[in-house]
Each structure stands twice: as structure tokens, then as C-alpha cells.
mmCIF file of C-alpha atoms in Angstrom:
data_model
loop_
_atom_site.group_PDB
_atom_site.id
_atom_site.type_symbol
_atom_site.label_atom_id
_atom_site.label_comp_id
_atom_site.label_asym_id
_atom_site.label_seq_id
_atom_site.Cartn_x
_atom_site.Cartn_y
_atom_site.Cartn_z
ATOM 1 C CA UNK A 6 5.864 20.694 -5.662
ATOM 2 C CA UNK A 7 6.249 17.030 -6.535
ATOM 3 C CA UNK A 8 4.359 14.599 -4.382
ATOM 4 C CA UNK A 9 6.418 11.777 -2.983
ATOM 5 C CA UNK A 10 5.580 8.136 -3.546
ATOM 6 C CA UNK A 11 4.600 7.954 0.115
ATOM 7 C CA UNK A 12 2.096 10.790 -0.388
ATOM 8 C CA UNK A 13 0.660 9.047 -3.437
ATOM 9 C CA UNK A 14 0.361 5.765 -1.527
ATOM 10 C CA UNK A 15 -1.404 7.537 1.343
ATOM 11 C CA UNK A 16 -3.917 8.885 -1.168
ATOM 12 C CA UNK A 17 -4.451 5.439 -2.687
ATOM 13 C CA UNK A 18 -4.810 3.860 0.757
ATOM 14 C CA UNK A 19 -7.547 6.386 1.542
ATOM 15 C CA UNK A 20 -9.309 5.510 -1.693
ATOM 16 C CA UNK A 21 -8.935 1.771 -1.109
ATOM 17 C CA UNK A 22 -10.258 1.918 2.452
ATOM 18 C CA UNK A 23 -12.744 4.763 2.234
ATOM 19 C CA UNK A 24 -10.816 6.580 4.956
ATOM 20 C CA UNK A 25 -10.136 10.289 5.186
ATOM 21 C CA UNK A 26 -6.944 12.303 4.987
ATOM 22 C CA UNK A 27 -6.766 12.544 8.784
ATOM 23 C CA UNK A 28 -6.367 8.774 8.972
ATOM 24 C CA UNK A 29 -3.728 8.845 6.246
ATOM 25 C CA UNK A 30 -1.693 11.528 7.998
ATOM 26 C CA UNK A 31 -0.457 8.928 10.477
ATOM 27 C CA UNK A 32 0.751 6.537 7.790
ATOM 28 C CA UNK A 33 4.513 6.247 7.511
ATOM 29 C CA UNK A 34 6.943 3.903 5.796
ATOM 30 C CA UNK A 35 6.936 1.525 8.766
ATOM 31 C CA UNK A 36 3.124 1.248 8.933
ATOM 32 C CA UNK A 37 2.150 -2.392 8.462
ATOM 33 C CA UNK A 38 -0.797 -3.011 6.165
ATOM 34 C CA UNK A 39 -2.221 -5.772 8.363
ATOM 35 C CA UNK A 40 -1.527 -4.799 11.971
ATOM 36 C CA UNK A 41 -1.238 -1.018 11.881
ATOM 37 C CA UNK A 42 -3.664 -0.096 9.108
ATOM 38 C CA UNK A 43 -6.037 -3.049 9.423
ATOM 39 C CA UNK A 44 -6.461 -3.580 5.684
ATOM 40 C CA UNK A 45 -8.625 -6.532 4.720
ATOM 41 C CA UNK A 46 -8.237 -8.601 1.571
ATOM 42 C CA UNK A 47 -10.748 -6.534 -0.416
ATOM 43 C CA UNK A 48 -8.945 -3.307 0.457
ATOM 44 C CA UNK A 49 -5.610 -4.828 -0.551
ATOM 45 C CA UNK A 50 -7.151 -5.955 -3.846
ATOM 46 C CA UNK A 51 -8.494 -2.443 -4.449
ATOM 47 C CA UNK A 52 -5.083 -0.994 -3.614
ATOM 48 C CA UNK A 53 -3.544 -3.330 -6.196
ATOM 49 C CA UNK A 54 -5.979 -2.036 -8.818
ATOM 50 C CA UNK A 55 -5.160 1.565 -7.937
ATOM 51 C CA UNK A 56 -1.414 0.932 -8.067
ATOM 52 C CA UNK A 57 -1.724 -0.719 -11.477
ATOM 53 C CA UNK A 58 -3.884 2.104 -12.809
ATOM 54 C CA UNK A 59 -1.467 4.795 -11.648
ATOM 55 C CA UNK A 60 1.903 3.163 -12.247
ATOM 56 C CA UNK A 61 1.163 0.618 -14.970
ATOM 57 C CA UNK A 62 1.319 -3.165 -15.199
ATOM 58 C CA UNK A 63 4.934 -3.305 -13.998
ATOM 59 C CA UNK A 64 3.597 -2.628 -10.482
ATOM 60 C CA UNK A 65 1.846 -5.951 -9.907
ATOM 61 C CA UNK A 66 0.777 -6.061 -6.262
ATOM 62 C CA UNK A 67 -1.045 -9.422 -6.535
ATOM 63 C CA UNK A 68 2.015 -10.982 -8.167
ATOM 64 C CA UNK A 69 4.290 -9.481 -5.531
ATOM 65 C CA UNK A 70 2.095 -10.750 -2.700
ATOM 66 C CA UNK A 71 1.922 -14.234 -4.228
ATOM 67 C CA UNK A 72 5.693 -14.529 -3.858
ATOM 68 C CA UNK A 73 5.684 -13.788 -0.120
ATOM 69 C CA UNK A 74 5.529 -16.195 2.813
ATOM 70 C CA UNK A 75 2.797 -15.722 5.420
ATOM 71 C CA UNK A 76 5.081 -13.969 7.910
ATOM 72 C CA UNK A 77 6.233 -11.603 5.155
ATOM 73 C CA UNK A 78 2.618 -10.826 4.233
ATOM 74 C CA UNK A 79 1.794 -10.017 7.838
ATOM 75 C CA UNK A 80 4.859 -7.772 8.134
ATOM 76 C CA UNK A 81 4.302 -5.944 4.804
ATOM 77 C CA UNK A 82 4.758 -2.200 5.233
ATOM 78 C CA UNK A 83 3.944 0.918 3.281
ATOM 79 C CA UNK A 84 7.700 1.272 2.793
ATOM 80 C CA UNK A 85 7.716 -2.125 1.077
ATOM 81 C CA UNK A 86 5.078 -0.786 -1.315
ATOM 82 C CA UNK A 87 7.186 2.308 -1.966
ATOM 83 C CA UNK A 88 10.033 -0.053 -2.886
ATOM 84 C CA UNK A 89 7.757 -2.042 -5.185
ATOM 85 C CA UNK A 90 6.668 1.101 -7.016
ATOM 86 C CA UNK A 91 10.163 2.612 -7.140
ATOM 87 C CA UNK A 92 11.735 -0.668 -8.303
#
């Protein structure tokens, strides 16, 4: 069975935050990185490293984030990350 991008992102979010699979089970496409998941800047940086390692340099989370306005950063969702990886 092929794991979906959402499943892979849940796994990477666990690794980036040090959280367990129970925490990740509640993560959906509409989960906001800031408000819902409470990621701090170090966890986001770690997530960027994990994304780059798994999907290659074309998935540049720091570059993507640099192009966003503050309100867009605060509203960033897991679904947005799925779009970044899929794009």
C-alpha cells in the first residue's frame, strides 16, 4: 500500500517535533502549523531539512516561506505543504 503525502508529512512532523504517532493521528490537511500544531521556528527548520532529504532540493521549504507574507505564514497548513511537495 502506497503511503499518501499526508501520511509522509505526518511522519516528518513527528520527527521534527519529537512527538508520537498519537499526536500525528489528529493532523489533517487543514491543520495550521502555527496555531493548531504549535510548531516553533526550530521545528519548522527541521521539517524543511526532512522535506529536502526525502523529496530533493526542488522542495525548498525555507525558500517557500520566504515568499509568504506574515498572515500567510500564520495560516500555513499541512495541506499547503502537500501542495508544495506535489507541485
